[in-house]
């Protein structure tokens, strides 16, 4: 069992932070790696990227958006409750090195994944320019933490309720115009990563994206997380989760993420009914 | 002598009672129902107790087959299981999934003129009988040696190594990456062929004699091999099984509705997708299901699809019937359940709708040409034979490559050119001191019992090492 030692609600309760006691994983986890989490005996295995770790306390932090039955179930777990299974650290760690100017672009819950990577690049003596965005002010997460590890910091909201109005790609375009950028790291909803990659390609700036396809085992066994990168089949769990954004077939990934849309909606509705319409 | 023996034999081979095909094709309950005590004793009486039994040498783990059968024939069931447990800690599993027809039963002397003794059915009977009745005692453990062994992977090879070394007095910890033990026995082989409770109870038997189990442990990432030695383990056995599934590499393979057999069976078996939404993991239920490949795994996938309510399930295989690698019994069961076989047929491309969901498949007819490297006649496409087949779920069951997770984490473990671990074929020793390997991570996809045989050999070698040194 993996006990939740701290729980926070973010983004008006749509995003949940769990700090989980998992000392062995905390000792080894590196930025960019993920865990697979299963709440109980009948639960699904859900991959979630590790947002932070504290090797001394023996904890890892995961931050997830409540989108379906499984994350809905996770949301009901309070501090002191436990996940039945947490498996990790999985996937390849982000290759962090001193490059010069690095832009970190995060959208929605992707900012949670981006944060340890941003901190890593900052610690590796890069000039870090961060751009984070959300649909509106209430849905922004980790603004202060991201700000603290960035040399230059931009916030965008789609509706203009906070920061600059517009998409992260608008702010990124300005940054790319005025600076020599060595690397862009973009993590967020798949369409966001797709548009960031299209933009940076036209500037010929290397771009890393972190993919979140559907997975079962997360250890290179099931092949469910396959994505097409540079025309070849890759497995996000062992070859990724980070890939060169200029090579990823995002449209294929967007379609594959909808594989269980109908089943998931049915399961989620039943789950919500059980909870009394909450 | 031989004539005499055959004359003595009056009792015919006892058939295994089974669920009717028309019923079982829609449920996940086990297909064979098992022998009754009386039937088992009758079948056991057929064994002529050869002095030099070829069945024992036909068994990869060397079970004393005439010995345990003799005890069944006389109704000494506790003694019968004791004889098996000396050599095999997973008899309920082996009685169900071993390919007896090419092993013990394949060389049974009775089979020369008549039908062989139903060794597999008897092994299954005795294992089930003692489990249900709560009788039988595991062989006594040797005194504790104080040596610690880490077994990585809880599939057939790992469980065998663990069982053998526990009995020899070593302190064994089993590490499993999944949340449940059993490896392919729980994620791969379906409930209707190997009920999961049975696997759990065979693992529980090992726990009773001191096995420690740690699930959710991906060795290589959470703990390295070297750290295992630093933690005080004296030897490590790697039995992490096959890994990355192979695909067909044809257009459209990333459409929704195309699974590797590993994913399809894991969703159905380990995650209990067939019980969705009671269990949370969904599984696509096709109306027109096509399975590619013709091994045992392909049959498991096809029969699972039928049980999940498919209208038609077709197995598409590019070679002919003789080359199908599945056991005859599996093919027979599949056919009885209405699975169709489209032989000498190859897929060309998958066709999807605008949402990226599989709707059709383009195939091509083949004919057999000259033999290829494997000695099998190479299938050659027949020009102009392309056709379209409706298909909303495809399961690709054409094998798997090695799992790179652990092997890439330690450069001291040498791999062969295919990425499998190079291990001594007799001892299972790898190129890293104190580390053994066996099962699919060494041989590529094979059978449960071959992995168990490799586990047995490695366990003997590990025991020698712990006693005498590398």
XYZ file of C-alpha atoms in Angstrom:
748
model
C 0.000 0.000 0.000
C 1.197 3.501 -0.794
C -0.117 6.092 1.638
C -1.063 9.600 0.598
C 0.703 11.930 3.032
C -0.527 15.173 1.519
C -3.444 16.050 -0.724
C -4.242 19.387 -2.348
C -6.948 20.482 -4.734
C -5.871 22.785 -7.528
C -7.553 24.490 -10.459
C -10.948 24.770 -8.747
C -10.928 21.101 -7.702
C -10.370 19.776 -11.243
C -6.747 18.944 -10.550
C -5.496 16.992 -7.548
C -2.038 16.806 -6.024
C -1.058 13.706 -4.067
C 2.201 13.329 -2.230
C 2.636 9.585 -1.810
C 4.931 7.600 0.446
C 7.036 5.469 -1.921
C 10.621 5.613 -0.623
C 12.226 3.309 -3.172
C 10.714 5.195 -6.101
C 11.549 8.550 -4.484
C 15.183 7.487 -4.204
C 15.453 6.794 -7.924
C 12.965 8.984 -9.806
C 14.374 11.485 -12.296
C 12.635 14.320 -14.138
C 10.523 13.049 -17.031
C 9.863 9.612 -15.543
C 6.445 8.276 -14.648
C 4.691 5.845 -12.348
C 1.702 3.571 -12.881
C -0.922 3.963 -10.212
C -3.775 1.615 -9.326
C -6.210 2.549 -6.594
C -7.668 -0.803 -5.575
C -8.267 -4.399 -6.580
C -10.679 -3.643 -9.417
C -8.893 -0.480 -10.527
C -7.227 0.457 -13.778
C -3.490 0.987 -14.154
C -3.046 4.686 -14.903
C 0.305 6.193 -15.964
C 1.118 9.543 -14.326
C 4.327 11.471 -14.675
C 6.173 12.217 -11.449
C 5.924 15.906 -10.678
C 8.312 16.000 -7.741
C 10.108 13.803 -5.266
C 11.568 14.123 -1.807
C 14.097 11.337 -1.225
C 14.502 12.293 2.434
C 10.805 12.056 3.221
C 10.567 9.137 0.822
C 7.725 10.675 -1.160
C 6.794 11.329 -4.752
C 4.219 13.845 -5.951
C 1.729 13.210 -8.702
C -0.677 15.794 -10.076
C -3.592 14.674 -12.205
C -6.684 16.132 -13.793
C -9.972 14.452 -12.906
C -11.225 13.257 -16.293
C -12.738 9.812 -15.867
C -13.755 7.059 -13.529
C -10.246 6.170 -12.408
C -9.096 9.711 -11.708
C -12.530 10.325 -10.174
C -11.815 7.444 -7.823
C -8.335 8.795 -7.053
C -9.953 12.104 -6.144
C -11.960 10.437 -3.383
C -8.753 9.306 -1.649
C -7.860 11.577 1.251
C -4.592 12.107 3.094
C -4.017 8.935 5.111
C -5.707 6.763 2.465
C -3.542 4.674 0.170
C -3.148 3.541 -3.402
C -2.951 -0.234 -3.629
C -0.187 -0.168 -6.243
C 2.398 2.343 -7.414
C 4.960 1.084 -9.921
C 8.005 2.999 -11.084
C 10.048 4.909 -11.886
C 9.294 4.085 -15.522
C 10.337 5.540 -18.856
C 13.514 7.302 -19.817
C 14.524 10.355 -17.827
C 14.811 13.734 -19.536
C 18.318 14.309 -20.815
C 19.220 17.450 -18.888
C 22.416 19.293 -19.746
C 23.783 22.784 -20.169
C 22.636 24.040 -23.554
C 22.232 27.807 -23.213
C 18.700 29.096 -23.698
C 15.893 26.662 -22.963
C 12.179 27.429 -23.316
C 9.767 25.358 -21.205
C 6.182 25.481 -22.430
C 3.397 23.961 -20.342
C -0.332 23.720 -20.825
C -2.979 22.659 -18.293
C -1.892 19.734 -16.107
C 1.193 19.341 -18.304
C 2.789 22.027 -16.157
C 3.039 19.437 -13.378
C 5.232 17.272 -15.593
C 7.155 20.253 -16.885
C 8.088 21.591 -13.453
C 10.855 19.118 -12.461
C 12.297 19.322 -15.975
C 12.327 23.129 -15.845
C 14.012 23.006 -12.448
C 16.552 20.549 -13.845
C 17.471 22.807 -16.745
C 17.722 25.753 -14.388
C 20.040 23.805 -12.088
C 22.148 22.891 -15.146
C 22.886 26.607 -15.601
C 20.631 27.246 -18.545
C 18.769 30.500 -19.061
C 15.238 29.207 -18.679
C 12.300 30.966 -20.270
C 8.973 29.488 -19.171
C 5.573 29.917 -20.735
C 2.605 28.340 -19.015
C -1.015 28.512 -20.052
C -4.517 27.390 -19.220
C -8.039 28.029 -20.441
C -8.605 30.521 -17.633
C -7.068 31.836 -14.407
C -8.747 29.218 -12.191
C -7.210 26.338 -14.129
C -3.597 27.503 -13.845
C -1.368 25.358 -11.651
C 2.115 25.662 -10.134
C 2.541 29.284 -11.204
C 4.744 30.225 -8.229
C 6.906 27.125 -8.459
C 7.477 27.573 -12.172
C 8.197 31.260 -11.690
C 10.821 30.452 -9.052
C 12.863 28.260 -11.429
C 12.612 30.517 -14.482
C 14.739 33.477 -15.590
C 11.949 34.796 -17.707
C 8.351 33.847 -17.065
C 5.142 34.216 -19.103
C 1.562 33.259 -18.296
C -1.194 33.001 -20.889
C -4.909 32.321 -20.555
C -7.185 31.562 -23.481
C -9.819 33.991 -22.173
C -7.464 36.690 -20.928
C -8.615 36.318 -17.311
C -4.970 36.351 -16.194
C -1.595 37.100 -17.801
C -1.666 37.683 -21.495
C -4.709 36.689 -23.512
C -4.030 33.974 -26.040
C -2.322 30.636 -26.530
C 1.131 29.639 -25.376
C 2.153 29.455 -29.022
C 1.583 33.229 -29.354
C 4.012 33.967 -26.530
C 6.432 31.318 -27.798
C 6.514 32.909 -31.238
C 7.667 36.207 -29.710
C 10.343 34.455 -27.676
C 11.594 32.598 -30.751
C 11.714 35.855 -32.744
C 13.820 37.715 -30.223
C 16.196 35.057 -28.882
C 18.538 32.322 -29.974
C 16.896 29.274 -28.444
C 18.693 25.951 -28.071
C 15.825 23.753 -26.930
C 12.080 23.903 -26.404
C 10.368 21.487 -24.031
C 6.593 21.407 -24.526
C 4.271 19.432 -22.290
C 0.505 19.687 -22.228
C -2.580 18.647 -24.163
C -1.664 16.862 -27.403
C -2.997 19.649 -29.676
C -0.843 22.164 -27.786
C 2.272 20.021 -28.240
C 1.389 19.591 -31.891
C 1.090 23.340 -32.519
C 4.217 24.156 -30.529
C 6.143 21.579 -32.563
C 4.825 22.990 -35.837
C 5.912 26.460 -34.777
C 9.385 25.491 -33.590
C 9.940 23.441 -36.713
C 9.628 26.577 -38.786
C 12.331 28.128 -36.578
C 14.361 24.927 -36.691
C 14.572 24.698 -32.896
C 14.812 21.223 -31.383
C 11.673 20.406 -29.391
C 10.991 17.733 -26.810
C 7.447 16.634 -26.010
C 6.231 14.187 -23.346
C 3.533 11.808 -24.577
C 0.762 10.231 -22.553
C -0.743 7.423 -24.621
C -2.943 4.717 -23.101
C -0.823 2.117 -21.325
C -1.329 -1.090 -19.370
C 1.922 -2.440 -18.001
C 4.272 0.482 -18.660
C 7.217 -1.905 -18.882
C 7.392 -2.661 -22.591
C 5.099 -5.655 -22.672
C 1.680 -4.732 -24.038
C 2.439 -2.416 -26.943
C -0.679 -0.338 -26.242
C 1.318 2.876 -25.908
C 2.747 2.684 -29.405
C 3.190 5.976 -31.184
C 4.536 6.712 -34.630
C 7.746 8.740 -34.472
C 9.659 9.458 -37.657
C 7.474 6.891 -39.428
C 8.458 4.122 -37.007
C 6.506 2.466 -34.201
C 7.886 3.428 -30.804
C 6.697 2.429 -27.350
C 6.208 5.449 -25.098
C 6.826 3.408 -21.942
C 10.332 2.215 -22.784
C 11.422 4.376 -25.740
C 9.844 7.526 -24.249
C 7.808 9.153 -22.851
C 9.778 12.048 -24.391
C 10.239 12.272 -28.121
C 11.371 14.749 -30.747
C 8.235 16.830 -31.346
C 9.146 17.364 -34.982
C 8.924 13.624 -35.636
C 5.776 12.663 -33.696
C 2.531 11.740 -35.482
C 0.286 13.799 -33.164
C -2.899 13.211 -35.174
C -2.474 9.454 -34.755
C -1.966 9.911 -31.025
C -5.044 12.140 -30.687
C -7.152 9.433 -32.320
C -5.693 6.609 -30.238
C -6.369 8.513 -27.015
C -10.082 8.302 -27.850
C -10.099 4.478 -28.056
C -12.266 4.014 -24.984
C -14.199 7.293 -25.050
C -17.600 5.610 -24.989
C -16.710 2.999 -22.351
C -15.041 5.632 -20.211
C -17.994 7.971 -20.348
C -20.342 5.172 -19.346
C -18.098 4.118 -16.461
C -17.619 7.702 -15.307
C -21.346 8.460 -15.384
C -22.043 5.349 -13.309
C -19.287 6.335 -10.908
C -20.744 9.847 -10.554
C -24.234 8.443 -9.991
C -22.858 6.264 -7.210
C -21.324 9.327 -5.625
C -24.703 11.046 -5.660
C -24.125 13.249 -8.670
C -21.002 14.874 -7.292
C 7.025 -58.112 -23.495
C 5.372 -55.338 -25.400
C 2.634 -57.646 -26.643
C 2.025 -58.874 -23.156
C 1.632 -55.357 -21.873
C -0.840 -54.413 -24.528
C -2.886 -57.512 -23.851
C -3.051 -56.620 -20.180
C -4.386 -53.195 -21.077
C -8.160 -53.424 -21.106
C -9.187 -50.035 -19.840
C -9.407 -47.400 -22.591
C -7.896 -43.915 -22.046
C -10.402 -42.025 -19.947
C -11.752 -38.978 -21.751
C -11.642 -35.627 -19.985
C -15.162 -34.342 -19.364
C -15.593 -30.842 -20.768
C -18.102 -28.041 -20.924
C -20.062 -28.343 -24.190
C -18.571 -26.149 -26.905
C -21.870 -24.349 -27.520
C -22.005 -23.283 -23.871
C -18.378 -22.609 -23.051
C -17.782 -20.378 -26.076
C -19.704 -17.681 -24.238
C -18.328 -18.078 -20.713
C -14.937 -17.785 -19.024
C -15.264 -20.904 -16.863
C -12.651 -23.578 -17.298
C -13.241 -25.841 -20.302
C -12.183 -29.266 -18.921
C -14.072 -30.267 -15.810
C -11.436 -32.619 -14.373
C -11.419 -36.325 -13.559
C -13.395 -37.745 -10.673
C -11.468 -39.777 -8.113
C -12.777 -42.989 -9.657
C -11.887 -42.003 -13.215
C -8.415 -40.931 -12.140
C -7.772 -44.251 -10.393
C -9.023 -46.121 -13.444
C -6.838 -44.112 -15.788
C -3.852 -44.545 -13.461
C -4.344 -48.303 -13.594
C -3.477 -48.189 -17.306
C 0.154 -47.313 -16.574
C 2.315 -50.432 -17.001
C 5.059 -49.105 -14.693
C 7.948 -49.392 -17.157
C 11.305 -50.169 -15.540
C 13.040 -47.570 -17.680
C 10.232 -45.071 -18.146
C 10.709 -42.833 -21.181
C 7.994 -40.471 -19.878
C 10.332 -39.236 -17.130
C 13.037 -38.300 -19.611
C 10.315 -36.684 -21.718
C 9.509 -34.329 -18.834
C 11.625 -31.157 -18.767
C 11.562 -31.149 -14.970
C 11.927 -34.931 -14.560
C 8.814 -35.721 -12.520
C 8.667 -39.355 -11.284
C 5.648 -40.041 -13.463
C 5.184 -43.816 -12.964
C 5.749 -43.219 -9.244
C 2.955 -40.705 -8.771
C 0.612 -42.598 -11.082
C 1.111 -45.790 -9.099
C 0.100 -43.944 -5.929
C -3.027 -42.566 -7.603
C -3.950 -46.054 -8.802
C -3.780 -47.281 -5.208
C -5.595 -44.254 -3.838
C -2.561 -42.906 -1.931
C -3.195 -39.338 -2.947
C -0.956 -37.622 -0.390
C 1.933 -39.798 -1.440
C 1.187 -39.109 -5.116
C 1.401 -35.337 -4.697
C 4.510 -35.649 -2.542
C 6.228 -37.444 -5.424
C 5.290 -34.641 -7.833
C 6.197 -31.806 -5.488
C 9.712 -33.196 -5.190
C 10.282 -32.143 -8.783
C 7.529 -29.714 -9.694
C 6.020 -27.010 -7.520
C 3.339 -26.090 -10.091
C 1.490 -29.335 -10.902
C -1.983 -27.803 -11.236
C -0.535 -25.410 -13.811
C 1.508 -28.010 -15.676
C -1.328 -30.521 -15.763
C -3.272 -27.881 -17.652
C -0.849 -26.128 -19.959
C 2.059 -28.481 -20.700
C 2.176 -29.868 -24.248
C 2.126 -33.444 -22.932
C 1.577 -34.864 -26.425
C 5.134 -33.927 -27.404
C 6.651 -34.625 -23.980
C 5.742 -37.315 -21.449
C 2.687 -38.648 -23.279
C 4.428 -38.394 -26.629
C 6.940 -41.035 -25.552
C 4.614 -43.192 -23.395
C 5.079 -46.801 -24.428
C 1.321 -47.392 -24.547
C 1.080 -44.767 -27.254
C 2.992 -46.997 -29.661
C 0.039 -49.331 -30.209
C -2.771 -47.587 -28.441
C -3.264 -44.268 -26.653
C -0.775 -43.030 -24.042
C -1.631 -42.761 -20.349
C -3.323 -39.387 -19.722
C -0.410 -38.142 -17.629
C -1.392 -34.494 -17.848
C -4.958 -35.188 -16.763
C -3.692 -37.243 -13.824
C -1.243 -34.561 -12.736
C -4.040 -32.028 -12.879
C -6.372 -34.338 -10.947
C -3.999 -34.939 -8.088
C -3.017 -31.274 -7.756
C -6.677 -30.233 -7.700
C -7.668 -33.045 -5.360
C -5.162 -32.164 -2.657
C -5.887 -28.458 -2.998
C -9.638 -28.854 -2.672
C -9.312 -31.305 0.212
C -6.563 -29.350 1.947
C -4.264 -32.352 2.225
C -0.669 -33.072 1.236
C 2.550 -31.739 2.614
C 5.329 -30.030 0.726
C 8.616 -31.920 0.917
C 10.710 -31.007 3.926
C 13.082 -28.080 3.567
C 16.808 -28.560 3.981
C 18.300 -26.683 6.958
C 18.694 -22.933 6.379
C 21.892 -22.066 4.531
C 21.822 -18.353 5.314
C 22.181 -17.562 1.597
C 19.864 -15.030 -0.023
C 18.587 -15.342 -3.578
C 16.665 -12.731 -5.571
C 14.383 -14.072 -8.276
C 13.313 -11.426 -10.780
C 10.012 -12.231 -12.470
C 7.309 -14.486 -11.021
C 6.399 -16.444 -14.125
C 6.987 -20.172 -14.622
C 10.804 -20.049 -14.591
C 11.004 -17.753 -11.561
C 8.486 -19.774 -9.559
C 10.409 -22.977 -10.321
C 13.737 -21.469 -9.262
C 12.099 -20.109 -6.115
C 10.478 -23.438 -5.223
C 13.661 -25.452 -5.787
C 15.927 -23.110 -3.849
C 13.513 -22.787 -0.933
C 13.547 -26.570 -0.540
C 17.345 -26.491 -0.574
C 17.277 -24.168 2.434
C 17.972 -20.813 0.808
C 16.212 -17.555 1.609
C 14.342 -16.544 -1.550
C 12.664 -13.244 -2.461
C 10.594 -13.041 -5.619
C 10.324 -9.653 -7.350
C 7.431 -9.012 -9.732
C 6.892 -5.879 -11.844
C 3.125 -6.315 -12.044
C 0.802 -5.946 -9.086
C 0.156 -9.708 -9.063
C 2.400 -12.774 -9.199
C 2.359 -15.421 -11.891
C 3.703 -13.645 -14.959
C 2.296 -15.114 -18.153
C 0.202 -17.531 -16.075
C -1.929 -14.583 -14.935
C -1.625 -11.955 -17.654
C -1.409 -14.242 -20.666
C -3.168 -17.572 -20.275
C -6.940 -17.065 -20.042
C -9.127 -18.029 -17.101
C -10.916 -20.703 -19.158
C -7.618 -22.523 -19.657
C -5.955 -21.793 -16.325
C -8.123 -20.356 -13.542
C -6.281 -17.585 -11.722
C -7.246 -18.954 -8.294
C -5.199 -22.030 -9.103
C -2.106 -19.990 -9.916
C -2.613 -18.006 -6.716
C -2.885 -21.157 -4.656
C 0.291 -22.675 -6.139
C 2.121 -19.434 -5.300
C 0.601 -19.546 -1.813
C 2.064 -23.042 -1.344
C 5.516 -21.541 -1.911
C 4.784 -18.722 0.520
C 3.911 -21.365 3.100
C 7.426 -22.748 2.849
C 8.973 -19.318 3.226
C 8.879 -17.519 -0.117
C 8.945 -13.714 0.212
C 7.173 -11.769 -2.508
C 7.581 -8.139 -3.534
C 5.217 -6.921 -6.254
C 5.381 -3.606 -8.127
C 9.148 -3.935 -8.343
C 10.640 -3.155 -11.730
C 14.157 -4.434 -11.172
C 16.613 -2.469 -13.250
C 14.867 0.828 -12.598
C 13.819 0.823 -8.934
C 16.756 -1.343 -7.814
C 19.745 -2.263 -9.962
C 21.354 -5.679 -10.077
C 24.385 -4.355 -8.241
C 22.172 -2.892 -5.529
C 20.602 -6.313 -5.020
C 24.072 -7.682 -4.273
C 24.773 -4.690 -2.002
C 21.543 -5.471 -0.150
C 22.990 -8.864 0.660
C 21.683 -11.145 -2.053
C 24.180 -13.838 -2.953
C 22.660 -14.765 -6.305
C 20.112 -13.377 -8.761
C 17.933 -15.245 -11.254
C 16.408 -13.255 -14.129
C 13.186 -14.645 -15.561
C 11.497 -11.529 -16.852
C 9.893 -13.176 -19.852
C 9.235 -11.962 -23.323
C 8.704 -8.301 -23.928
C 7.946 -5.948 -26.740
C 5.237 -7.406 -28.956
C 5.928 -7.755 -32.658
C 3.538 -6.152 -35.091
C 2.813 -6.841 -38.755
C 4.287 -3.542 -39.953
C 1.561 -2.945 -42.495
C -0.346 0.303 -43.131
C -3.067 1.219 -40.636
C -1.665 -0.736 -37.720
C -2.116 2.164 -35.273
C -5.889 2.298 -35.825
C -8.099 1.873 -32.774
C -9.180 -1.761 -32.591
C -5.785 -3.312 -33.228
C -4.181 -4.932 -30.207
C -1.073 -6.952 -29.689
C -2.018 -10.315 -28.182
C -0.127 -9.214 -25.057
C -2.326 -6.164 -24.628
C -5.571 -7.943 -25.482
C -4.913 -10.834 -23.125
C -3.559 -8.599 -20.350
C -6.682 -6.453 -20.494
C -8.878 -9.548 -20.434
C -6.971 -11.702 -17.931
C -4.869 -9.661 -15.515
C -7.101 -6.598 -15.542
C -10.330 -8.618 -15.862
C -11.579 -6.481 -18.717
C -14.234 -9.107 -19.418
C -15.891 -7.980 -16.197
C -15.954 -4.268 -17.213
C -17.459 -2.081 -15.754
C -17.279 -4.041 -12.482
C -13.524 -3.898 -13.116
C -12.337 -0.550 -14.442
C -10.204 -1.613 -17.397
C -12.121 -1.479 -20.680
C -11.546 -3.863 -23.577
C -12.756 -3.477 -27.141
C -15.352 -6.122 -27.980
C -15.394 -6.760 -31.687
C -18.215 -8.242 -33.749
C -15.880 -9.359 -36.521
C -12.617 -10.318 -34.926
C -9.487 -11.336 -36.795
C -6.492 -12.865 -35.047
C -3.133 -13.011 -36.829
C -0.822 -15.902 -36.053
C -1.506 -19.527 -35.190
C 0.309 -20.265 -31.958
C -1.209 -21.074 -28.580
C -1.397 -17.374 -27.775
C -3.367 -16.737 -30.959
C -5.830 -19.468 -29.965
C -6.162 -17.902 -26.508
C -6.925 -14.544 -28.113
C -9.432 -15.991 -30.586
C -11.291 -17.941 -27.909
C -11.318 -14.904 -25.618
C -12.879 -12.823 -28.397
C -15.595 -15.445 -28.856
C -16.327 -15.334 -25.117
C -16.549 -11.555 -25.261
C -19.468 -11.909 -27.663
C -17.981 -11.794 -31.152
C -20.214 -12.843 -34.041
C -17.301 -14.189 -36.034
C -13.738 -14.898 -35.038
C -11.271 -15.661 -37.792
C -7.689 -16.769 -37.434
C -5.626 -15.562 -40.355
C -2.346 -17.394 -40.950
C -0.039 -17.086 -43.910
C 1.155 -20.682 -43.876
C -0.820 -23.953 -44.009
C -2.344 -26.124 -41.333
C 0.755 -28.304 -40.863
C 2.836 -25.296 -39.906
C 0.449 -23.976 -37.256
C 2.485 -23.923 -34.034
C -0.468 -24.234 -31.629
C -1.078 -27.493 -29.784
C -3.487 -29.821 -31.569
C -5.765 -29.733 -28.516
C -5.941 -25.934 -28.625
C -6.777 -25.916 -32.331
C -9.411 -28.552 -31.734
C -10.984 -26.591 -28.878
C -10.960 -23.418 -30.956
C -12.614 -25.116 -33.914
C -15.259 -26.671 -31.693
C -16.068 -23.197 -30.425
C -16.657 -21.924 -33.942
C -13.367 -20.161 -34.626
C -12.744 -20.074 -38.392
C -9.312 -20.602 -39.902
C -8.219 -18.700 -42.964
C -4.963 -20.341 -43.907
C -2.485 -19.293 -46.573
C -3.769 -15.773 -46.120
C -1.742 -12.684 -45.341
C -2.832 -9.214 -44.271
C -1.945 -6.323 -46.568
C -3.367 -3.277 -44.806
C -5.904 -2.169 -42.223
C -8.707 0.194 -43.198
C -10.235 2.659 -40.736
C -13.111 5.122 -40.595
C -12.664 8.864 -40.146
C -12.325 8.495 -36.359
C -9.392 6.161 -36.804
C -11.322 3.026 -35.875
C -10.664 -0.242 -37.657
C -13.489 -1.314 -39.989
C -11.907 -3.556 -42.614
C -8.876 -5.511 -43.547
C -7.321 -6.122 -46.915
C -5.820 -9.570 -47.303
C -4.062 -11.618 -49.908
C -4.066 -15.348 -50.697
C -0.791 -17.242 -50.554
C 0.539 -20.524 -51.908
C 3.427 -22.589 -50.597
C 6.764 -22.238 -52.371
C 10.273 -23.497 -51.605
C 11.351 -24.221 -48.007
C 12.788 -21.220 -46.138
C 15.477 -20.969 -43.434
C 13.149 -22.554 -40.880
C 12.657 -25.557 -43.158
C 9.007 -24.667 -43.620
C 7.729 -24.008 -47.138
C 7.721 -20.288 -47.698
C 4.312 -18.758 -48.418
C 4.260 -16.813 -51.677
C 1.516 -14.295 -52.569
C -0.877 -15.188 -55.372
C -1.099 -12.224 -57.713
C -4.489 -10.568 -57.974
C -5.937 -12.485 -55.008
C -6.527 -9.398 -52.835
C -9.808 -9.279 -50.938
C -11.505 -7.148 -48.286
C -12.814 -8.552 -45.006
C -14.978 -6.746 -42.436
C -13.067 -6.484 -39.193
C -13.616 -4.225 -36.188
C -11.087 -5.863 -33.869
C -7.722 -7.309 -34.813
C -5.331 -9.074 -32.486
C -1.757 -9.444 -33.643
C -0.190 -12.584 -32.232
C 3.042 -13.026 -34.126
C 5.468 -13.222 -31.231
C 7.430 -10.864 -29.029
C 10.961 -9.576 -28.772
C 13.028 -9.245 -25.595
C 12.069 -6.796 -22.886
C 14.764 -4.120 -22.820
C 14.077 -2.674 -19.351
C 16.298 -4.800 -17.178
C 18.825 -5.921 -19.770
C 19.685 -2.333 -20.747
C 20.201 -1.386 -17.116
C 23.302 -3.543 -16.635
C 26.018 -3.649 -19.311
C 27.750 -6.571 -17.570
C 24.962 -8.837 -18.797
C 25.791 -9.736 -22.385
C 22.939 -10.026 -24.865
C 22.828 -11.966 -28.117
C 22.206 -10.283 -31.455
C 18.440 -10.409 -30.956
C 18.681 -8.739 -27.554
C 18.014 -11.847 -25.461
C 20.311 -12.652 -22.560
C 23.273 -14.874 -23.418
C 23.113 -17.653 -20.869
C 24.852 -21.001 -20.641
C 22.412 -23.547 -22.128
C 23.095 -26.055 -19.346
C 23.446 -23.900 -16.236
C 21.692 -20.657 -17.171
C 24.737 -18.640 -16.047
C 24.963 -15.180 -17.581
C 28.142 -13.217 -18.193
C 27.704 -11.413 -14.868
C 28.981 -13.203 -11.799
C 26.215 -14.412 -9.531
C 23.490 -13.833 -12.112
C 21.487 -16.525 -13.910
C 18.742 -16.223 -16.494
C 16.145 -18.516 -17.995
C 12.824 -18.710 -19.802
C 11.679 -16.449 -22.621
C 14.254 -13.722 -21.845
C 16.899 -16.251 -22.945
C 15.108 -18.370 -25.555
C 12.509 -16.014 -26.980
C 8.846 -17.006 -26.795
C 8.519 -20.649 -25.763
C 6.332 -22.708 -23.429
C 5.607 -22.671 -19.712
C 7.273 -26.027 -19.129
C 10.425 -25.156 -21.075
C 10.774 -22.051 -18.917
C 10.285 -24.270 -15.879
C 12.950 -26.651 -17.178
C 15.356 -23.729 -17.537
C 14.442 -22.666 -14.003
C 15.200 -26.151 -12.700
C 18.660 -26.159 -14.349
C 19.444 -22.666 -13.083
C 18.319 -23.576 -9.570
C 20.697 -26.556 -9.549
C 23.531 -24.344 -10.753
C 22.716 -21.599 -8.227
C 22.673 -24.161 -5.460
C 26.101 -25.419 -6.553
C 27.394 -21.866 -6.605
C 26.023 -21.085 -3.154
C 27.581 -24.288 -1.869
C 30.895 -24.376 -3.757
C 31.359 -21.030 -5.522
C 31.236 -19.733 -9.137
